[in-house]
mmCIF file of C-alpha atoms and ligand atoms in Angstrom:
data_model
loop_
_atom_site.group_PDB
_atom_site.id
_atom_site.type_symbol
_atom_site.label_atom_id
_atom_site.label_comp_id
_atom_site.label_asym_id
_atom_site.label_seq_id
_atom_site.Cartn_x
_atom_site.Cartn_y
_atom_site.Cartn_z
ATOM 1 C CA MET L 1 -90.489 -64.175 -68.732
ATOM 2 C CA ASP L 2 -93.273 -66.821 -68.449
ATOM 3 C CA ARG L 3 -95.232 -68.172 -71.445
ATOM 4 C CA GLN L 4 -98.113 -65.733 -71.089
ATOM 5 C CA ASP L 5 -95.752 -62.740 -70.886
ATOM 6 C CA SER L 6 -93.818 -63.972 -73.897
ATOM 7 C CA ASN L 7 -97.077 -64.410 -75.880
ATOM 8 C CA LYS L 8 -98.102 -60.849 -74.962
ATOM 9 C CA PHE L 9 -94.660 -59.563 -75.951
ATOM 10 C CA LYS L 10 -94.879 -61.202 -79.397
ATOM 11 C CA GLU L 11 -98.471 -60.007 -79.852
ATOM 12 C CA ARG L 12 -97.500 -56.409 -79.155
ATOM 13 C CA ALA L 13 -94.625 -56.543 -81.620
ATOM 14 C CA ILE L 14 -96.901 -58.096 -84.276
ATOM 15 C CA ARG L 15 -99.669 -55.559 -83.686
ATOM 16 C CA GLU L 16 -97.249 -52.648 -83.970
ATOM 17 C CA MET L 17 -95.719 -54.067 -87.146
ATOM 18 C CA PHE L 18 -99.105 -54.525 -88.861
ATOM 19 C CA ALA L 19 -100.235 -51.067 -87.701
ATOM 20 C CA ARG L 20 -97.191 -49.604 -89.495
ATOM 21 C CA ILE L 21 -97.704 -51.488 -92.749
ATOM 22 C CA ALA L 22 -101.544 -51.378 -92.815
ATOM 23 C CA PRO L 23 -101.730 -48.613 -95.478
ATOM 24 C CA TYR L 24 -99.583 -50.659 -97.904
ATOM 25 C CA TYR L 25 -100.630 -54.196 -96.916
ATOM 26 C CA ASP L 26 -103.147 -54.912 -99.700
ATOM 27 C CA LEU L 27 -101.037 -53.459 -102.482
ATOM 28 C CA ILE L 28 -97.866 -55.255 -101.390
ATOM 29 C CA ASN L 29 -99.739 -58.551 -100.953
ATOM 30 C CA CYS L 30 -101.112 -58.256 -104.448
ATOM 31 C CA LEU L 31 -97.730 -57.387 -105.986
ATOM 32 C CA MET L 32 -95.739 -59.977 -104.052
ATOM 33 C CA SER L 33 -98.190 -62.761 -104.825
ATOM 34 C CA TRP L 34 -98.347 -61.649 -108.469
ATOM 35 C CA GLY L 35 -102.056 -61.008 -108.030
ATOM 36 C CA GLN L 36 -102.717 -64.531 -106.754
ATOM 37 C CA ASP L 37 -103.634 -63.865 -103.107
ATOM 38 C CA SER L 38 -107.344 -63.327 -103.856
ATOM 39 C CA ARG L 39 -107.476 -66.652 -105.691
ATOM 40 C CA TRP L 40 -105.867 -68.454 -102.721
ATOM 41 C CA ARG L 41 -108.465 -66.943 -100.373
ATOM 42 C CA ARG L 42 -111.235 -68.039 -102.754
ATOM 43 C CA VAL L 43 -109.938 -71.623 -102.589
ATOM 44 C CA ALA L 44 -109.839 -71.467 -98.763
ATOM 45 C CA VAL L 45 -113.416 -70.166 -98.634
ATOM 46 C CA LYS L 46 -114.667 -72.887 -101.004
ATOM 47 C CA LEU L 47 -113.003 -75.551 -98.838
ATOM 48 C CA ALA L 48 -114.726 -74.137 -95.736
ATOM 49 C CA ARG L 49 -118.138 -74.677 -97.366
ATOM 50 C CA PRO L 50 -119.619 -71.668 -95.591
ATOM 51 C CA ALA L 51 -123.133 -71.916 -97.063
ATOM 52 C CA ARG L 52 -125.298 -69.847 -94.710
ATOM 53 C CA GLY L 53 -124.706 -69.782 -90.969
ATOM 54 C CA ARG L 54 -122.315 -67.721 -88.856
ATOM 55 C CA VAL L 55 -118.695 -67.712 -89.939
ATOM 56 C CA LEU L 56 -115.486 -66.487 -88.287
ATOM 57 C CA ASP L 57 -112.383 -65.089 -89.986
ATOM 58 C CA VAL L 58 -109.636 -64.944 -87.372
ATOM 59 C CA ALA L 59 -106.734 -62.513 -87.852
ATOM 60 C CA THR L 60 -108.850 -60.916 -90.553
ATOM 61 C CA GLY L 61 -106.421 -58.031 -91.162
ATOM 62 C CA THR L 62 -107.822 -55.834 -93.923
ATOM 63 C CA GLY L 63 -110.821 -58.140 -94.237
ATOM 64 C CA ASP L 64 -110.363 -59.742 -97.678
ATOM 65 C CA MET L 65 -111.212 -63.250 -96.462
ATOM 66 C CA ALA L 66 -114.214 -61.911 -94.519
ATOM 67 C CA LEU L 67 -115.469 -60.146 -97.654
ATOM 68 C CA GLU L 68 -115.051 -63.287 -99.740
ATOM 69 C CA LEU L 69 -117.020 -65.217 -97.101
ATOM 70 C CA ALA L 70 -119.778 -62.602 -97.178
ATOM 71 C CA ARG L 71 -120.529 -63.666 -100.767
ATOM 72 C CA TYR L 72 -121.782 -66.999 -99.419
ATOM 73 C CA THR L 73 -123.180 -66.213 -96.000
ATOM 74 C CA ASP L 74 -124.762 -63.209 -94.343
ATOM 75 C CA SER L 75 -123.130 -63.315 -90.928
ATOM 76 C CA VAL L 76 -119.359 -62.999 -90.929
ATOM 77 C CA VAL L 77 -117.227 -61.931 -87.981
ATOM 78 C CA GLY L 78 -113.695 -60.699 -88.692
ATOM 79 C CA LEU L 79 -111.449 -60.584 -85.633
ATOM 80 C CA ASP L 80 -107.999 -59.069 -85.314
ATOM 81 C CA LEU L 81 -105.855 -57.395 -82.703
ATOM 82 C CA CYS L 82 -104.748 -54.607 -85.036
ATOM 83 C CA GLN L 83 -107.294 -51.820 -85.344
ATOM 84 C CA GLU L 84 -105.397 -50.104 -88.178
ATOM 85 C CA MET L 85 -105.672 -53.230 -90.368
ATOM 86 C CA MET L 86 -109.365 -53.730 -89.624
ATOM 87 C CA ARG L 87 -110.173 -50.078 -90.299
ATOM 88 C CA ARG L 88 -109.184 -50.701 -93.925
ATOM 89 C CA GLY L 89 -111.411 -53.748 -93.949
ATOM 90 C CA GLN L 90 -114.298 -51.680 -92.666
ATOM 91 C CA VAL L 91 -113.838 -49.087 -95.423
ATOM 92 C CA LYS L 92 -113.795 -51.811 -98.120
ATOM 93 C CA THR L 93 -116.867 -53.445 -96.566
ATOM 94 C CA GLU L 94 -118.801 -50.170 -96.642
ATOM 95 C CA LYS L 95 -117.741 -49.488 -100.241
ATOM 96 C CA LYS L 96 -119.135 -52.888 -101.224
ATOM 97 C CA GLY L 97 -122.345 -52.315 -99.229
ATOM 98 C CA MET L 98 -121.600 -55.424 -97.135
ATOM 99 C CA GLU L 99 -121.588 -53.768 -93.708
ATOM 100 C CA LYS L 100 -124.763 -55.576 -92.599
ATOM 101 C CA ARG L 101 -123.085 -58.908 -93.253
ATOM 102 C CA VAL L 102 -119.602 -58.359 -91.816
ATOM 103 C CA ASP L 103 -118.737 -57.321 -88.260
ATOM 104 C CA PHE L 104 -115.187 -56.452 -87.280
ATOM 105 C CA ILE L 105 -114.214 -57.154 -83.699
ATOM 106 C CA MET L 106 -110.965 -56.347 -81.976
ATOM 107 C CA GLY L 107 -109.674 -59.346 -80.039
ATOM 108 C CA ASP L 108 -106.985 -61.906 -79.433
ATOM 109 C CA ALA L 109 -107.055 -65.139 -81.417
ATOM 110 C CA LEU L 110 -105.485 -66.913 -78.441
ATOM 111 C CA ALA L 111 -108.432 -66.026 -76.185
ATOM 112 C CA LEU L 112 -111.410 -65.716 -78.520
ATOM 113 C CA PRO L 113 -114.248 -63.657 -77.025
ATOM 114 C CA PHE L 114 -116.927 -66.149 -78.146
ATOM 115 C CA SER L 115 -118.705 -69.019 -76.463
ATOM 116 C CA ASP L 116 -118.130 -72.664 -77.394
ATOM 117 C CA ASN L 117 -119.806 -74.001 -80.562
ATOM 118 C CA SER L 118 -120.895 -70.563 -81.768
ATOM 119 C CA PHE L 119 -119.743 -70.624 -85.436
ATOM 120 C CA ASP L 120 -120.521 -72.912 -88.366
ATOM 121 C CA CYS L 121 -116.955 -72.674 -89.627
ATOM 122 C CA ALA L 122 -113.790 -70.657 -89.021
ATOM 123 C CA LEU L 123 -110.949 -69.603 -91.311
ATOM 124 C CA ASN L 124 -107.658 -67.802 -91.140
ATOM 125 C CA GLY L 125 -105.360 -66.483 -93.850
ATOM 126 C CA PHE L 126 -101.632 -65.949 -93.310
ATOM 127 C CA ALA L 127 -102.097 -65.896 -89.540
ATOM 128 C CA LEU L 128 -100.293 -69.021 -88.367
ATOM 129 C CA ARG L 129 -96.749 -67.638 -88.649
ATOM 130 C CA ASN L 130 -97.772 -64.599 -86.651
ATOM 131 C CA VAL L 131 -99.401 -66.113 -83.590
ATOM 132 C CA ALA L 132 -97.376 -66.813 -80.482
ATOM 133 C CA ASP L 133 -98.846 -70.284 -79.803
ATOM 134 C CA ILE L 134 -100.141 -72.374 -82.736
ATOM 135 C CA ASN L 135 -101.622 -75.150 -80.567
ATOM 136 C CA LEU L 136 -103.595 -72.662 -78.498
ATOM 137 C CA PHE L 137 -104.679 -70.830 -81.669
ATOM 138 C CA LEU L 138 -106.042 -74.057 -83.189
ATOM 139 C CA ALA L 139 -107.610 -75.145 -79.907
ATOM 140 C CA GLU L 140 -109.471 -71.826 -79.712
ATOM 141 C CA LEU L 141 -110.729 -72.174 -83.296
ATOM 142 C CA ARG L 142 -111.882 -75.702 -82.549
ATOM 143 C CA ARG L 143 -113.624 -74.594 -79.357
ATOM 144 C CA VAL L 144 -115.768 -71.916 -81.039
ATOM 145 C CA VAL L 145 -116.782 -74.045 -84.054
ATOM 146 C CA LYS L 146 -119.848 -76.283 -83.828
ATOM 147 C CA PRO L 147 -119.371 -80.069 -83.928
ATOM 148 C CA GLY L 148 -119.015 -81.059 -87.585
ATOM 149 C CA GLY L 149 -117.866 -77.538 -88.535
ATOM 150 C CA ARG L 150 -114.710 -76.936 -90.556
ATOM 151 C CA VAL L 151 -111.601 -74.986 -89.690
ATOM 152 C CA VAL L 152 -109.549 -73.834 -92.669
ATOM 153 C CA CYS L 153 -106.014 -72.432 -92.490
ATOM 154 C CA LEU L 154 -104.345 -70.733 -95.481
ATOM 155 C CA GLU L 155 -100.618 -70.149 -95.137
ATOM 156 C CA LEU L 156 -97.288 -69.765 -96.907
ATOM 157 C CA VAL L 157 -95.175 -72.834 -96.287
ATOM 158 C CA ARG L 158 -91.503 -73.500 -95.762
ATOM 159 C CA PRO L 159 -89.464 -73.447 -98.971
ATOM 160 C CA ALA L 160 -89.048 -76.915 -100.456
ATOM 161 C CA SER L 161 -85.830 -78.252 -101.978
ATOM 162 C CA GLY L 162 -85.183 -78.570 -105.725
ATOM 163 C CA ILE L 163 -85.380 -75.934 -108.453
ATOM 164 C CA ILE L 164 -88.739 -74.549 -107.349
ATOM 165 C CA GLY L 165 -87.509 -74.341 -103.751
ATOM 166 C CA ALA L 166 -84.337 -72.540 -104.846
ATOM 167 C CA PHE L 167 -86.302 -70.014 -106.898
ATOM 168 C CA TYR L 168 -88.815 -69.549 -104.053
ATOM 169 C CA GLN L 169 -86.009 -69.005 -101.518
ATOM 170 C CA PHE L 170 -84.315 -66.491 -103.789
ATOM 171 C CA TYR L 171 -87.604 -64.628 -104.275
ATOM 172 C CA LEU L 172 -88.508 -64.757 -100.581
ATOM 173 C CA TYR L 173 -85.126 -63.795 -99.131
ATOM 174 C CA LYS L 174 -83.734 -61.474 -101.820
ATOM 175 C CA ILE L 175 -86.666 -59.883 -103.669
ATOM 176 C CA VAL L 176 -89.441 -59.650 -101.032
ATOM 177 C CA PRO L 177 -87.450 -57.593 -98.457
ATOM 178 C CA VAL L 178 -86.265 -55.134 -101.123
ATOM 179 C CA LEU L 179 -89.718 -54.784 -102.685
ATOM 180 C CA GLY L 180 -91.347 -54.486 -99.238
ATOM 181 C CA ARG L 181 -88.873 -51.840 -98.059
ATOM 182 C CA TRP L 182 -89.240 -49.916 -101.300
ATOM 183 C CA LEU L 183 -93.053 -49.919 -101.248
ATOM 184 C CA SER L 184 -93.748 -49.513 -97.519
ATOM 185 C CA GLY L 185 -90.535 -47.969 -96.213
ATOM 186 C CA ASP L 186 -90.543 -50.729 -93.568
ATOM 187 C CA GLY L 187 -87.547 -52.975 -94.159
ATOM 188 C CA LYS L 188 -87.995 -54.778 -90.830
ATOM 189 C CA ALA L 189 -91.521 -56.026 -91.589
ATOM 190 C CA TYR L 190 -90.507 -57.479 -94.938
ATOM 191 C CA ARG L 191 -87.400 -59.145 -93.518
ATOM 192 C CA TYR L 192 -89.672 -60.698 -90.896
ATOM 193 C CA LEU L 193 -91.862 -62.249 -93.630
ATOM 194 C CA PRO L 194 -89.219 -64.593 -95.154
ATOM 195 C CA ASP L 195 -87.780 -65.364 -91.716
ATOM 196 C CA SER L 196 -91.205 -66.375 -90.407
ATOM 197 C CA VAL L 197 -91.813 -68.593 -93.461
ATOM 198 C CA GLY L 198 -88.338 -70.136 -93.191
ATOM 199 C CA CYS L 199 -88.835 -71.260 -89.611
ATOM 200 C CA PHE L 200 -92.470 -72.297 -90.073
ATOM 201 C CA LEU L 201 -93.709 -75.890 -90.062
ATOM 202 C CA SER L 202 -93.904 -78.146 -93.102
ATOM 203 C CA VAL L 203 -97.377 -79.099 -94.379
ATOM 204 C CA ILE L 204 -97.087 -82.524 -92.758
ATOM 205 C CA GLU L 205 -95.914 -81.137 -89.420
ATOM 206 C CA PHE L 206 -98.822 -78.695 -89.377
ATOM 207 C CA GLN L 207 -101.273 -81.413 -90.332
ATOM 208 C CA LYS L 208 -100.048 -83.466 -87.332
ATOM 209 C CA ILE L 209 -100.608 -80.525 -84.985
ATOM 210 C CA MET L 210 -104.184 -80.149 -86.241
ATOM 211 C CA GLU L 211 -104.750 -83.820 -85.483
ATOM 212 C CA GLU L 212 -103.156 -83.511 -82.031
ATOM 213 C CA VAL L 213 -105.460 -80.594 -81.233
ATOM 214 C CA GLY L 214 -108.412 -82.891 -81.976
ATOM 215 C CA PHE L 215 -109.465 -82.187 -85.568
ATOM 216 C CA ARG L 216 -110.778 -85.075 -87.659
ATOM 217 C CA GLN L 217 -110.409 -85.673 -91.412
ATOM 218 C CA VAL L 218 -107.417 -83.346 -91.573
ATOM 219 C CA ASP L 219 -106.211 -82.779 -95.101
ATOM 220 C CA HIS L 220 -104.471 -80.100 -97.123
ATOM 221 C CA ARG L 221 -104.376 -78.711 -100.617
ATOM 222 C CA SER L 222 -101.144 -77.295 -102.034
ATOM 223 C CA LEU L 223 -101.260 -74.231 -104.268
ATOM 224 C CA ASN L 224 -98.757 -72.183 -106.223
ATOM 225 C CA LEU L 225 -96.248 -74.983 -106.866
ATOM 226 C CA GLY L 226 -96.387 -76.092 -103.237
ATOM 227 C CA THR L 227 -95.503 -72.723 -101.708
ATOM 228 C CA ILE L 228 -98.995 -72.195 -100.284
ATOM 229 C CA ALA L 229 -101.075 -74.692 -98.304
ATOM 230 C CA VAL L 230 -104.716 -74.764 -97.291
ATOM 231 C CA HIS L 231 -105.328 -77.137 -94.377
ATOM 232 C CA VAL L 232 -108.820 -78.283 -93.468
ATOM 233 C CA GLY L 233 -109.956 -80.049 -90.308
ATOM 234 C CA VAL L 234 -113.374 -81.002 -88.979
ATOM 235 C CA LYS L 235 -114.409 -80.664 -85.324
HETATM 236 C C1 SAM U 1 -100.496 -61.410 -92.540
HETATM 237 S S1 SAM U 1 -101.897 -60.653 -91.826
HETATM 238 C C2 SAM U 1 -103.205 -61.576 -92.554
HETATM 239 C C3 SAM U 1 -104.427 -60.754 -92.801
HETATM 240 C C4 SAM U 1 -105.554 -61.435 -93.574
HETATM 241 N N1 SAM U 1 -106.036 -62.616 -92.897
HETATM 242 C C5 SAM U 1 -105.192 -61.760 -94.997
HETATM 243 O O1 SAM U 1 -105.653 -62.805 -95.504
HETATM 244 O O2 SAM U 1 -104.515 -60.974 -95.649
HETATM 245 C C6 SAM U 1 -101.840 -61.305 -90.202
HETATM 246 C C7 SAM U 1 -102.859 -60.682 -89.268
HETATM 247 O O3 SAM U 1 -102.873 -61.443 -88.062
HETATM 248 C C8 SAM U 1 -103.177 -60.558 -87.008
HETATM 249 N N2 SAM U 1 -102.821 -61.222 -85.753
HETATM 250 C C9 SAM U 1 -101.626 -61.697 -85.369
HETATM 251 N N3 SAM U 1 -101.698 -62.251 -84.154
HETATM 252 C C10 SAM U 1 -102.999 -62.154 -83.764
HETATM 253 C C11 SAM U 1 -103.719 -62.547 -82.604
HETATM 254 N N4 SAM U 1 -103.111 -63.159 -81.582
HETATM 255 N N5 SAM U 1 -105.029 -62.277 -82.544
HETATM 256 C C12 SAM U 1 -105.664 -61.644 -83.564
HETATM 257 N N6 SAM U 1 -105.048 -61.243 -84.683
HETATM 258 C C13 SAM U 1 -103.729 -61.498 -84.780
HETATM 259 C C14 SAM U 1 -102.344 -59.338 -87.339
HETATM 260 O O4 SAM U 1 -102.777 -58.189 -86.641
HETATM 261 C C15 SAM U 1 -102.549 -59.242 -88.861
HETATM 262 O O5 SAM U 1 -103.633 -58.415 -89.190
#
């Protein structure tokens, strides 16, 4: 299997998994993060400095980041490859009367259907562990953002050592799969979550990749006792 085939294979598996858990995604996120996930997205949006302009939320899922962005700017595009996730985002957007500000587009983050330099900034929340090629993902984000624009990545990070790391690992590997299976009936998806965090990059490793892809002024902010990171880079 060549690289493109293997990317497509992973994408299909990811899309099918999120289609299955879409009805429970928001509730489980909220419970598993102890109600903190909205706050983390708010921090990411503040760091993107989206004031006005056209803004992209890649791997938008059920659209919570896109909706947060719509509080600051009136042209937000949410892109995802899973229609079932975005449909929930669309419903929330209509309920909030934000449908003129947020467009949902089906597409692949690894081949963004936008021309170069077409957004003022771009964000993604909890997407990095799910994409088949992180370098290509970042390169695509960088391509579509205007020079001087920011790219912001919010993600769970690999468990650290020490007491906090031990507690985090216990929570991630022992509690999350049980809670996820109980609430969604999908044990596989919530075993995938800790596994994907466990083999993900450290904050420093990810920062280096952003620099290698060509971002300037790369920095990160740690949240939730270092278990969440928001990386920012400038094109
Ligand atoms: C964990 S969810 C995150 C959703 C949302 N950003 C949030 O903050 O809750 C990951 C999302 O990434 C999407 N995704 C994964 N790979 C993708 C790709 N190559 N292109 C577009 N979306 C992708 C999945 O369909 C899923 O909706």
